[in-house]
Amino acid sequence: MTVFEELLPRPVRVSPTGGTLADPPDPVFVPDASLPPSGFRLTVDSAVRIEAPDAAGEFYGLQALKQLRGPAAFRAVDLPGDPLPCGVVEDWPRFGWRGCLLDVARHFMPKYGVLRFLDLMAAHRLNVLHLHLTDDQGWRVEVPEFPRLTEVGAWRAGSWVGRPPDGTPGHDGRPHGGFYTVDDLREIVAYAAERHITVVPEIDVPGHSQAAIAAYPWLGVTGRPLAVLTRWGVNDNVLAMTDEVVDFYRRVLTHVADIFPSEVICVGGDEVPTTQWTADPASVARAEALGLSSVDELNGWFVGEMATHLATLGRRALAWDEALSPLLPEDTVIGAWHTGVDTGGHDVVLCPEEHVYLDHRQSDHPDEPIPVGYLRTLANVYAYEPLPSALGAQAQVWSEHLDSPRRVDYAAFPRLAAFAEVVWSGPGGSYAEFEQRLTRHHLPRLDALGVEYRPLAGPHPWQTRPGAPGRPR
Ligand code: ACM
């Protein structure tokens, strides 16, 4: 095996010519419009040349070059790397949307953690960070016009720990919170852009909105004061379907669009119980006045209002698949998290829970820390085959049980490396070959980056559940 075959994601074509180049000079960049978008041709002979059709291709060529220099190239300072193998690598991505959702609402990720996560995404040539900024359990974006969103909505009294019946069905009694200032977010956006990553912000409505309702109770159906939620799961407290609430969120989205240059902005629409609307005469009357057949259609209507507003700002909405409705503008992108959902001709980003929810447990051994969801092994993620007609696919890192960058590392890696290969490389890779390449060559890169991934044989003792039985090693 030549070192070219150590690359991850697996490249389209490699042509080793033999020999190595020690002390390589800085690469020379050469435009080549004949390569596919974001593609590159990396040539190592007596010099190092990266031909690319665009700046993203140059960047990805540099990432491949770093991998050829060995794990040392992934440290924070430049340590001597390996001699470079001579030859040519040609490569380009299969999908234009190679995303990862990071949930910073359930557990706040400090800004340094988000910047570091962007570095890790860049090393895997992922190019969309979907930042889930609001939920029942926290509001994480400063909105100067509505200061209580962060003064009140960014903080909660405690968090559920464990997962009943496996964990403690109790509240830890420890306040949690945090938010990003406008300048923090501008910094995150610019840092991402330097790495050819677009940050897609999400303001989740009209469900998953209790943190906002805690800040401004008139946003809710009942108008009653509520606390920022301390438990997980689907929540009955949803937004009121009034003109005032529509106007409030239009203003929030105008502010968010000013911070985030992304063409696409996510407005949620997932997991919206209709219990409160059904019991509320004003909501029923609103649905009737809008010509809807029942309150069940209010989610699609409200998300449609948000999407229409984004269109006036020159943006496109992304909505989760439950919001599908004839009332959505045609250019709305659907985030399909249910397998097999009919997305009615909309552009789609595939986010299937069944394949790429990285909060789900990685093994059925009882030492897995907080065994959420159902089993999704590294091999399962690698076997995922996205529909070629989609814009692309996105892994999800929901953070109910991930309260620190260490826990995020454990859930995301190495499964995110498998996902990166699924969305970059063409179909047909062998899992056995991938696992060998990962173990021998890529995990040392993650070690150099300081990623606390899950070892393939199972968690380190300090990564397990308290009291869990260990494994024979
Ligand atoms: C989702 O998992 N509620 C999109």
CSV table of C-alpha atoms and ligand atoms in Angstrom, one decimal:
chain,number,residue,atom,x,y,z
A,1,MET,CA,0.0,0.0,0.0
A,2,THR,CA,1.3,3.4,-0.9
A,3,VAL,CA,0.9,6.3,1.3
A,4,PHE,CA,-1.5,7.9,-1.2
A,5,GLU,CA,-4.0,5.2,-0.2
A,6,GLU,CA,-3.9,6.5,3.4
A,7,LEU,CA,-6.0,9.5,2.4
A,8,LEU,CA,-9.4,10.0,4.1
A,9,PRO,CA,-11.8,10.6,2.4
A,10,ARG,CA,-10.9,8.0,-0.2
A,11,PRO,CA,-9.7,9.8,-3.4
A,12,VAL,CA,-11.1,9.4,-6.9
A,13,ARG,CA,-7.7,8.6,-8.4
A,14,VAL,CA,-4.1,8.3,-7.3
A,15,SER,CA,-1.0,7.7,-9.5
A,16,PRO,CA,2.1,7.1,-7.5
A,17,THR,CA,5.4,7.7,-9.4
A,18,GLY,CA,7.8,6.3,-6.8
A,19,GLY,CA,10.2,8.0,-4.6
A,20,THR,CA,9.7,10.7,-1.9
A,21,LEU,CA,10.3,14.4,-1.5
A,22,ALA,CA,11.9,15.3,1.8
A,23,ASP,CA,11.7,19.0,3.0
A,24,PRO,CA,8.9,19.8,0.5
A,25,PRO,CA,8.7,23.5,-0.6
A,26,ASP,CA,5.4,25.4,-0.1
A,27,PRO,CA,2.8,24.3,-2.7
A,28,VAL,CA,2.3,26.3,-5.9
A,29,PHE,CA,-1.4,26.9,-6.8
A,30,VAL,CA,-2.4,26.7,-10.5
A,31,PRO,CA,-5.9,27.4,-11.8
A,32,ASP,CA,-7.5,24.5,-13.7
A,33,ALA,CA,-11.1,25.2,-14.8
A,34,SER,CA,-11.4,21.6,-16.2
A,35,LEU,CA,-11.7,20.1,-12.8
A,36,PRO,CA,-15.1,19.7,-11.1
A,37,PRO,CA,-16.1,22.3,-8.5
A,38,SER,CA,-14.1,22.0,-5.2
A,39,GLY,CA,-11.8,19.4,-6.9
A,40,PHE,CA,-8.1,19.4,-7.1
A,41,ARG,CA,-5.1,17.7,-8.6
A,42,LEU,CA,-2.1,17.5,-6.2
A,43,THR,CA,1.2,16.7,-7.8
A,44,VAL,CA,4.4,15.9,-5.9
A,45,ASP,CA,7.6,15.6,-8.0
A,46,SER,CA,10.5,17.9,-7.4
A,47,ALA,CA,7.9,20.5,-6.3
A,48,VAL,CA,4.4,20.5,-4.9
A,49,ARG,CA,1.6,21.8,-7.1
A,50,ILE,CA,-2.1,22.1,-6.4
A,51,GLU,CA,-4.3,22.6,-9.5
A,52,ALA,CA,-7.9,23.6,-8.7
A,53,PRO,CA,-10.9,25.3,-10.4
A,54,ASP,CA,-11.7,27.4,-7.3
A,55,ALA,CA,-10.5,28.4,-3.8
A,56,ALA,CA,-12.4,25.5,-2.2
A,57,GLY,CA,-10.5,23.0,-4.4
A,58,GLU,CA,-7.2,24.7,-3.4
A,59,PHE,CA,-8.2,24.3,0.3
A,60,TYR,CA,-9.1,20.6,-0.1
A,61,GLY,CA,-5.8,20.0,-2.0
A,62,LEU,CA,-4.0,21.5,1.1
A,63,GLN,CA,-6.0,19.2,3.4
A,64,ALA,CA,-4.9,16.2,1.4
A,65,LEU,CA,-1.3,17.4,1.4
A,66,LYS,CA,-1.5,17.7,5.2
A,67,GLN,CA,-2.6,14.1,5.4
A,68,LEU,CA,0.4,13.0,3.3
A,69,ARG,CA,2.7,14.8,5.7
A,70,GLY,CA,1.6,12.5,8.5
A,71,PRO,CA,-0.1,13.1,11.9
A,72,ALA,CA,2.5,15.8,12.8
A,73,ALA,CA,0.9,18.1,10.3
A,74,PHE,CA,-2.3,18.2,12.4
A,75,ARG,CA,-0.7,19.6,15.5
A,76,ALA,CA,-1.2,23.2,16.5
A,77,VAL,CA,2.4,24.1,15.6
A,78,ASP,CA,4.4,22.9,12.7
A,79,LEU,CA,6.4,19.9,13.7
A,80,PRO,CA,8.6,18.1,11.1
A,81,GLY,CA,6.4,15.8,8.9
A,82,ASP,CA,7.0,12.7,6.8
A,83,PRO,CA,8.7,12.9,3.4
A,84,LEU,CA,6.0,13.3,0.7
A,85,PRO,CA,5.3,10.4,-1.7
A,86,CYS,CA,5.8,11.4,-5.3
A,87,GLY,CA,2.8,11.1,-7.7
A,88,VAL,CA,-0.5,12.7,-8.4
A,89,VAL,CA,-3.8,12.7,-6.5
A,90,GLU,CA,-7.0,13.8,-8.3
A,91,ASP,CA,-10.1,14.3,-6.2
A,92,TRP,CA,-13.5,16.1,-6.0
A,93,PRO,CA,-16.6,15.7,-3.9
A,94,ARG,CA,-19.6,13.8,-4.7
A,95,PHE,CA,-22.1,16.1,-3.0
A,96,GLY,CA,-22.1,19.9,-2.6
A,97,TRP,CA,-23.8,19.8,0.9
A,98,ARG,CA,-21.6,17.9,3.3
A,99,GLY,CA,-23.0,19.0,6.6
A,100,CYS,CA,-23.0,18.5,10.3
A,101,LEU,CA,-25.6,19.8,12.7
A,102,LEU,CA,-24.2,20.8,16.1
A,103,ASP,CA,-26.8,21.3,18.8
A,104,VAL,CA,-25.6,24.2,21.0
A,105,ALA,CA,-29.1,24.7,22.5
A,106,ARG,CA,-29.5,21.6,24.7
A,107,HIS,CA,-25.9,22.1,25.9
A,108,PHE,CA,-24.1,25.3,25.2
A,109,MET,CA,-20.8,24.8,23.4
A,110,PRO,CA,-18.4,27.5,24.4
A,111,LYS,CA,-17.1,29.6,21.4
A,112,TYR,CA,-13.7,27.9,21.5
A,113,GLY,CA,-15.4,24.6,21.2
A,114,VAL,CA,-17.3,25.7,18.1
A,115,LEU,CA,-14.1,27.1,16.5
A,116,ARG,CA,-12.3,23.8,17.2
A,117,PHE,CA,-15.3,21.8,15.8
A,118,LEU,CA,-14.9,23.9,12.6
A,119,ASP,CA,-11.2,22.8,12.4
A,120,LEU,CA,-12.3,19.2,12.7
A,121,MET,CA,-14.9,19.6,10.0
A,122,ALA,CA,-12.4,21.2,7.7
A,123,ALA,CA,-9.9,18.4,8.2
A,124,HIS,CA,-12.7,16.1,7.0
A,125,ARG,CA,-13.7,18.4,4.1
A,126,LEU,CA,-17.2,18.9,5.4
A,127,ASN,CA,-18.6,22.3,4.3
A,128,VAL,CA,-21.8,23.1,6.1
A,129,LEU,CA,-22.1,23.6,9.9
A,130,HIS,CA,-25.8,23.7,10.8
A,131,LEU,CA,-25.9,25.5,14.1
A,132,HIS,CA,-29.0,24.6,16.1
A,133,LEU,CA,-29.2,27.8,18.1
A,134,THR,CA,-32.5,27.7,19.8
A,135,ASP,CA,-34.7,25.1,21.5
A,136,ASP,CA,-36.9,24.5,24.6
A,137,GLN,CA,-33.8,24.3,26.8
A,138,GLY,CA,-31.9,27.4,25.7
A,139,TRP,CA,-31.7,30.4,23.3
A,140,ARG,CA,-28.1,31.0,22.3
A,141,VAL,CA,-28.1,34.0,20.0
A,142,GLU,CA,-28.0,37.6,21.2
A,143,VAL,CA,-30.8,39.7,19.7
A,144,PRO,CA,-30.3,43.3,20.9
A,145,GLU,CA,-34.0,44.2,20.1
A,146,PHE,CA,-35.2,41.4,22.4
A,147,PRO,CA,-32.7,41.3,25.2
A,148,ARG,CA,-34.7,38.8,27.4
A,149,LEU,CA,-34.1,36.1,24.8
A,150,THR,CA,-30.6,35.8,26.2
A,151,GLU,CA,-31.1,37.4,29.7
A,152,VAL,CA,-33.8,34.8,30.5
A,153,GLY,CA,-33.8,32.3,27.6
A,154,ALA,CA,-30.1,31.4,27.7
A,155,TRP,CA,-30.2,29.9,31.2
A,156,ARG,CA,-32.0,27.0,32.9
A,157,ALA,CA,-32.1,25.8,36.4
A,158,GLY,CA,-30.7,22.3,35.7
A,159,SER,CA,-30.6,19.4,33.3
A,160,TRP,CA,-32.0,15.9,33.2
A,161,VAL,CA,-29.1,13.4,33.6
A,162,GLY,CA,-29.2,10.0,32.2
A,163,ARG,CA,-32.0,8.5,30.2
A,164,PRO,CA,-34.9,6.8,32.0
A,165,PRO,CA,-35.1,3.9,32.5
A,166,ASP,CA,-31.4,3.4,32.0
A,167,GLY,CA,-30.2,6.6,33.7
A,168,THR,CA,-31.3,8.8,36.6
A,169,PRO,CA,-34.7,10.3,35.7
A,170,GLY,CA,-33.7,13.3,37.7
A,171,HIS,CA,-32.7,16.9,37.4
A,172,ASP,CA,-29.1,17.6,38.4
A,173,GLY,CA,-30.0,20.9,40.1
A,174,ARG,CA,-27.0,22.6,38.4
A,175,PRO,CA,-27.8,25.8,36.4
A,176,HIS,CA,-26.7,25.6,32.8
A,177,GLY,CA,-26.5,28.1,30.0
A,178,GLY,CA,-24.6,30.6,27.8
A,179,PHE,CA,-25.0,32.4,24.5
A,180,TYR,CA,-23.0,33.9,21.7
A,181,THR,CA,-22.9,37.7,21.2
A,182,VAL,CA,-23.4,39.1,17.8
A,183,ASP,CA,-19.6,39.5,17.4
A,184,ASP,CA,-19.0,35.9,18.6
A,185,LEU,CA,-21.2,34.7,15.8
A,186,ARG,CA,-19.6,37.0,13.2
A,187,GLU,CA,-16.2,35.6,14.3
A,188,ILE,CA,-17.6,32.0,14.0
A,189,VAL,CA,-18.9,32.8,10.5
A,190,ALA,CA,-15.6,34.3,9.4
A,191,TYR,CA,-13.5,31.5,10.9
A,192,ALA,CA,-15.8,29.0,9.1
A,193,ALA,CA,-15.5,30.9,5.8
A,194,GLU,CA,-11.7,30.7,5.9
A,195,ARG,CA,-12.2,26.9,6.0
A,196,HIS,CA,-14.8,26.9,3.2
A,197,ILE,CA,-17.6,26.1,5.6
A,198,THR,CA,-21.0,27.8,5.5
A,199,VAL,CA,-22.7,28.2,8.8
A,200,VAL,CA,-26.4,27.6,8.5
A,201,PRO,CA,-28.2,29.0,11.6
A,202,GLU,CA,-31.4,27.5,12.9
A,203,ILE,CA,-34.1,29.3,14.8
A,204,ASP,CA,-36.5,26.5,15.6
A,205,VAL,CA,-40.2,27.4,15.4
A,206,PRO,CA,-43.1,26.9,16.2
A,207,GLY,CA,-42.2,24.0,18.4
A,208,HIS,CA,-39.0,23.7,20.4
A,209,SER,CA,-39.6,27.3,21.5
A,210,GLN,CA,-40.0,27.2,25.2
A,211,ALA,CA,-36.8,29.2,26.0
A,212,ALA,CA,-38.2,32.1,23.9
A,213,ILE,CA,-41.6,31.7,25.6
A,214,ALA,CA,-39.9,31.8,29.0
A,215,ALA,CA,-38.4,35.2,27.9
A,216,TYR,CA,-41.6,36.6,26.5
A,217,PRO,CA,-44.7,34.6,27.7
A,218,TRP,CA,-47.0,36.3,25.1
A,219,LEU,CA,-45.2,34.2,22.5
A,220,GLY,CA,-46.9,31.1,23.8
A,221,VAL,CA,-50.4,29.8,23.3
A,222,THR,CA,-51.4,30.0,26.9
A,223,GLY,CA,-49.6,33.3,27.7
A,224,ARG,CA,-48.6,31.9,31.1
A,225,PRO,CA,-45.1,32.3,32.4
A,226,LEU,CA,-42.9,29.2,31.8
A,227,ALA,CA,-39.4,28.3,32.8
A,228,VAL,CA,-36.7,27.4,30.3
A,229,LEU,CA,-37.2,23.6,30.0
A,230,THR,CA,-34.9,21.3,32.1
A,231,ARG,CA,-36.0,18.0,30.6
A,232,TRP,CA,-35.6,16.6,27.1
A,233,GLY,CA,-38.2,15.3,24.6
A,234,VAL,CA,-41.1,16.7,22.5
A,235,ASN,CA,-42.9,19.5,24.3
A,236,ASP,CA,-46.5,20.7,24.2
A,237,ASN,CA,-45.7,24.4,24.7
A,238,VAL,CA,-45.7,25.9,21.2
A,239,LEU,CA,-45.9,29.4,19.8
A,240,ALA,CA,-49.2,31.3,19.5
A,241,MET,CA,-50.3,31.8,15.9
A,242,THR,CA,-50.8,35.5,16.1
A,243,ASP,CA,-49.6,38.4,13.9
A,244,GLU,CA,-47.5,39.7,16.8
A,245,VAL,CA,-45.6,36.4,17.0
A,246,VAL,CA,-45.1,36.3,13.3
A,247,ASP,CA,-43.8,39.8,13.4
A,248,PHE,CA,-41.5,39.0,16.3
A,249,TYR,CA,-39.9,36.1,14.5
A,250,ARG,CA,-39.6,38.1,11.2
A,251,ARG,CA,-37.5,40.6,13.2
A,252,VAL,CA,-35.4,37.9,14.7
A,253,LEU,CA,-34.8,36.4,11.3
A,254,THR,CA,-33.8,39.7,9.8
A,255,HIS,CA,-31.2,40.1,12.6
A,256,VAL,CA,-30.0,36.5,12.1
A,257,ALA,CA,-29.7,37.0,8.3
A,258,ASP,CA,-27.6,40.1,9.0
A,259,ILE,CA,-25.1,38.0,10.9
A,260,PHE,CA,-25.1,34.9,8.8
A,261,PRO,CA,-24.4,35.4,5.0
A,262,SER,CA,-25.6,31.8,4.3
A,263,GLU,CA,-28.1,31.6,1.4
A,264,VAL,CA,-30.0,29.0,3.5
A,265,ILE,CA,-31.4,29.7,7.0
A,266,CYS,CA,-33.2,26.9,9.0
A,267,VAL,CA,-36.6,27.7,10.6
A,268,GLY,CA,-37.2,24.3,12.2
A,269,GLY,CA,-40.7,23.0,11.9
A,270,ASP,CA,-40.0,19.6,13.6
A,271,GLU,CA,-41.9,17.9,16.4
A,272,VAL,CA,-44.8,20.3,16.8
A,273,PRO,CA,-47.6,18.9,19.0
A,274,THR,CA,-51.0,20.4,18.3
A,275,THR,CA,-52.5,19.8,21.7
A,276,GLN,CA,-52.5,23.4,22.7
A,277,TRP,CA,-53.7,24.7,19.4
A,278,THR,CA,-56.6,22.2,19.4
A,279,ALA,CA,-57.6,23.3,22.9
A,280,ASP,CA,-57.3,27.0,22.1
A,281,PRO,CA,-60.3,28.7,20.5
A,282,ALA,CA,-58.1,31.5,19.1
A,283,SER,CA,-55.8,29.0,17.4
A,284,VAL,CA,-58.7,27.1,15.9
A,285,ALA,CA,-60.2,30.4,14.7
A,286,ARG,CA,-56.9,31.4,13.2
A,287,ALA,CA,-56.7,28.1,11.3
A,288,GLU,CA,-60.2,28.6,10.0
A,289,ALA,CA,-59.6,32.2,9.0
A,290,LEU,CA,-56.5,31.0,7.0
A,291,GLY,CA,-58.6,28.4,5.2
A,292,LEU,CA,-56.7,25.5,6.7
A,293,SER,CA,-58.5,22.2,7.2
A,294,SER,CA,-57.4,22.0,10.9
A,295,VAL,CA,-54.8,23.2,13.4
A,296,ASP,CA,-52.5,20.4,12.1
A,297,GLU,CA,-51.7,22.7,9.2
A,298,LEU,CA,-50.6,25.6,11.3
A,299,ASN,CA,-47.0,24.4,11.5
A,300,GLY,CA,-46.7,24.5,7.7
A,301,TRP,CA,-48.4,27.9,7.6
A,302,PHE,CA,-46.1,29.4,10.2
A,303,VAL,CA,-42.9,28.0,8.7
A,304,GLY,CA,-44.2,29.2,5.3
A,305,GLU,CA,-44.5,32.7,6.8
A,306,MET,CA,-40.9,32.5,8.0
A,307,ALA,CA,-39.7,31.2,4.6
A,308,THR,CA,-41.6,33.9,2.7
A,309,HIS,CA,-39.9,36.5,4.9
A,310,LEU,CA,-36.5,35.0,4.3
A,311,ALA,CA,-37.3,35.2,0.5
A,312,THR,CA,-37.8,39.0,0.9
A,313,LEU,CA,-34.2,39.1,2.4
A,314,GLY,CA,-32.9,37.1,-0.6
A,315,ARG,CA,-32.5,33.9,1.4
A,316,ARG,CA,-33.9,30.4,1.3
A,317,ALA,CA,-35.5,28.5,4.1
A,318,LEU,CA,-34.5,25.1,5.3
A,319,ALA,CA,-37.3,23.3,7.2
A,320,TRP,CA,-37.5,19.8,8.8
A,321,ASP,CA,-39.8,17.4,6.9
A,322,GLU,CA,-42.8,17.7,9.3
A,323,ALA,CA,-43.3,21.3,8.0
A,324,LEU,CA,-43.9,20.1,4.4
A,325,SER,CA,-46.9,21.9,3.1
A,326,PRO,CA,-48.2,23.5,-0.1
A,327,LEU,CA,-47.8,26.8,1.8
A,328,LEU,CA,-43.9,26.5,1.7
A,329,PRO,CA,-42.2,28.5,-1.0
A,330,GLU,CA,-41.0,26.2,-3.8
A,331,ASP,CA,-37.4,26.9,-3.1
A,332,THR,CA,-37.6,25.8,0.5
A,333,VAL,CA,-35.0,23.1,1.2
A,334,ILE,CA,-36.3,20.1,3.2
A,335,GLY,CA,-34.2,18.5,6.0
A,336,ALA,CA,-35.4,14.9,5.7
A,337,TRP,CA,-34.8,13.2,9.0
A,338,HIS,CA,-37.5,10.6,8.5
A,339,THR,CA,-36.5,7.8,6.0
A,340,GLY,CA,-38.6,7.6,2.9
A,341,VAL,CA,-40.5,10.9,3.4
A,342,ASP,CA,-42.0,12.3,0.2
A,343,THR,CA,-40.4,15.7,-0.1
A,344,GLY,CA,-42.8,16.9,-2.9
A,345,GLY,CA,-40.2,18.0,-5.4
A,346,HIS,CA,-38.3,20.3,-2.9
A,347,ASP,CA,-34.5,20.3,-2.8
A,348,VAL,CA,-33.5,17.9,0.0
A,349,VAL,CA,-30.7,17.6,2.5
A,350,LEU,CA,-30.7,14.0,3.8
A,351,CYS,CA,-30.4,13.9,7.6
A,352,PRO,CA,-31.9,10.4,8.4
A,353,GLU,CA,-32.1,9.5,12.0
A,354,GLU,CA,-31.8,5.9,10.9
A,355,HIS,CA,-28.3,6.4,9.6
A,356,VAL,CA,-26.6,9.6,10.7
A,357,TYR,CA,-27.8,10.7,14.2
A,358,LEU,CA,-24.5,10.6,16.0
A,359,ASP,CA,-26.0,11.1,19.4
A,360,HIS,CA,-27.3,7.5,19.2
A,361,ARG,CA,-25.3,4.8,21.0
A,362,GLN,CA,-22.3,3.2,19.3
A,363,SER,CA,-22.6,-0.2,20.8
A,364,ASP,CA,-25.0,-2.2,23.0
A,365,HIS,CA,-22.4,-3.0,25.6
A,366,PRO,CA,-23.6,-1.5,29.0
A,367,ASP,CA,-20.4,0.6,29.3
A,368,GLU,CA,-21.6,2.9,26.6
A,369,PRO,CA,-22.0,6.4,28.2
A,370,ILE,CA,-25.8,7.1,28.3
A,371,PRO,CA,-27.2,4.7,25.7
A,372,VAL,CA,-29.4,7.1,23.7
A,373,GLY,CA,-31.5,6.1,20.8
A,374,TYR,CA,-30.8,2.9,18.9
A,375,LEU,CA,-27.6,1.3,17.9
A,376,ARG,CA,-25.7,3.2,15.1
A,377,THR,CA,-22.2,1.7,14.7
A,378,LEU,CA,-19.3,3.0,12.8
A,379,ALA,CA,-20.0,0.4,10.1
A,380,ASN,CA,-23.7,1.4,9.9
A,381,VAL,CA,-22.7,5.0,9.2
A,382,TYR,CA,-20.2,3.9,6.6
A,383,ALA,CA,-22.9,1.8,4.9
A,384,TYR,CA,-25.2,4.8,4.4
A,385,GLU,CA,-25.9,5.4,0.8
A,386,PRO,CA,-27.5,8.9,0.2
A,387,LEU,CA,-29.8,9.4,-2.7
A,388,PRO,CA,-27.8,10.9,-5.5
A,389,SER,CA,-30.5,13.4,-6.3
A,390,ALA,CA,-30.2,15.2,-3.0
A,391,LEU,CA,-28.2,18.4,-2.4
A,392,GLY,CA,-26.3,16.3,0.0
A,393,ALA,CA,-26.4,14.8,3.4
A,394,GLN,CA,-25.9,16.0,7.0
A,395,ALA,CA,-24.9,14.2,10.2
A,396,GLN,CA,-26.6,15.3,13.4
A,397,VAL,CA,-24.9,15.8,16.8
A,398,TRP,CA,-27.8,16.5,19.2
A,399,SER,CA,-26.5,17.4,22.6
A,400,GLU,CA,-29.1,16.4,25.3
A,401,HIS,CA,-26.5,14.1,26.7
A,402,LEU,CA,-23.3,15.8,25.4
A,403,ASP,CA,-22.5,18.4,28.0
A,404,SER,CA,-18.9,19.2,26.9
A,405,PRO,CA,-16.6,19.2,23.9
A,406,ARG,CA,-15.2,15.9,25.3
A,407,ARG,CA,-18.6,14.2,25.1
A,408,VAL,CA,-19.2,15.7,21.6
A,409,ASP,CA,-15.8,14.3,20.5
A,410,TYR,CA,-16.8,10.8,21.8
A,411,ALA,CA,-20.2,10.9,20.0
A,412,ALA,CA,-19.0,12.4,16.7
A,413,PHE,CA,-15.7,10.6,16.2
A,414,PRO,CA,-14.8,8.4,14.4
A,415,ARG,CA,-18.3,8.2,13.0
A,416,LEU,CA,-18.1,11.7,11.5
A,417,ALA,CA,-15.0,10.5,9.6
A,418,ALA,CA,-17.0,7.7,8.1
A,419,PHE,CA,-19.8,10.1,7.2
A,420,ALA,CA,-17.2,12.5,5.6
A,421,GLU,CA,-16.1,9.7,3.3
A,422,VAL,CA,-19.8,8.8,2.4
A,423,VAL,CA,-20.5,12.3,1.3
A,424,TRP,CA,-17.2,13.0,-0.4
A,425,SER,CA,-16.2,9.8,-2.1
A,426,GLY,CA,-18.3,7.8,-4.5
A,427,PRO,CA,-20.2,4.7,-3.5
A,428,GLY,CA,-18.5,1.3,-3.2
A,429,GLY,CA,-15.9,1.6,-0.5
A,430,SER,CA,-15.3,-1.5,1.5
A,431,TYR,CA,-15.8,-1.2,5.2
A,432,ALA,CA,-12.9,-3.5,6.0
A,433,GLU,CA,-10.6,-1.4,4.0
A,434,PHE,CA,-12.0,1.8,5.5
A,435,GLU,CA,-11.6,0.5,9.1
A,436,GLN,CA,-8.0,-0.5,8.4
A,437,ARG,CA,-7.2,2.9,6.9
A,438,LEU,CA,-8.9,4.6,9.8
A,439,THR,CA,-7.1,2.7,12.5
A,440,ARG,CA,-3.7,2.8,11.0
A,441,HIS,CA,-3.6,6.3,9.5
A,442,HIS,CA,-6.6,8.5,10.5
A,443,LEU,CA,-6.9,7.9,14.2
A,444,PRO,CA,-3.3,9.0,14.7
A,445,ARG,CA,-4.3,12.3,12.9
A,446,LEU,CA,-7.3,12.6,15.3
A,447,ASP,CA,-4.8,11.9,18.2
A,448,ALA,CA,-2.6,14.7,17.0
A,449,LEU,CA,-5.6,17.0,16.8
A,450,GLY,CA,-6.5,16.1,20.4
A,451,VAL,CA,-9.8,14.5,19.5
A,452,GLU,CA,-11.2,12.2,22.3
A,453,TYR,CA,-12.9,9.8,19.9
A,454,ARG,CA,-14.4,6.5,20.8
A,455,PRO,CA,-11.8,3.8,20.4
A,456,LEU,CA,-13.1,1.0,18.1
A,457,ALA,CA,-12.8,-1.6,20.9
A,458,GLY,CA,-15.0,0.5,23.2
A,459,PRO,CA,-14.8,3.5,25.5
A,460,HIS,CA,-11.7,4.3,27.6
A,461,PRO,CA,-12.6,3.7,31.3
A,462,TRP,CA,-13.0,7.5,31.8
A,463,GLN,CA,-15.5,7.6,28.9
A,464,THR,CA,-17.9,5.0,30.3
A,465,ARG,CA,-21.0,5.3,32.4
A,466,PRO,CA,-20.3,5.5,36.1
A,467,GLY,CA,-20.5,2.0,37.6
A,468,ALA,CA,-20.6,0.3,34.1
A,469,PRO,CA,-18.9,-3.0,33.8
A,470,GLY,CA,-15.6,-2.8,31.9
A,471,ARG,CA,-14.7,-4.9,28.9
A,472,PRO,CA,-11.9,-7.4,28.6
A,473,ARG,CA,-9.2,-5.8,26.6
B,1,ACM,C1,-35.2,16.3,14.8
B,1,ACM,O1,-34.6,15.3,15.1
B,1,ACM,N1,-36.2,16.7,15.6
B,1,ACM,C2,-35.0,17.0,13.6
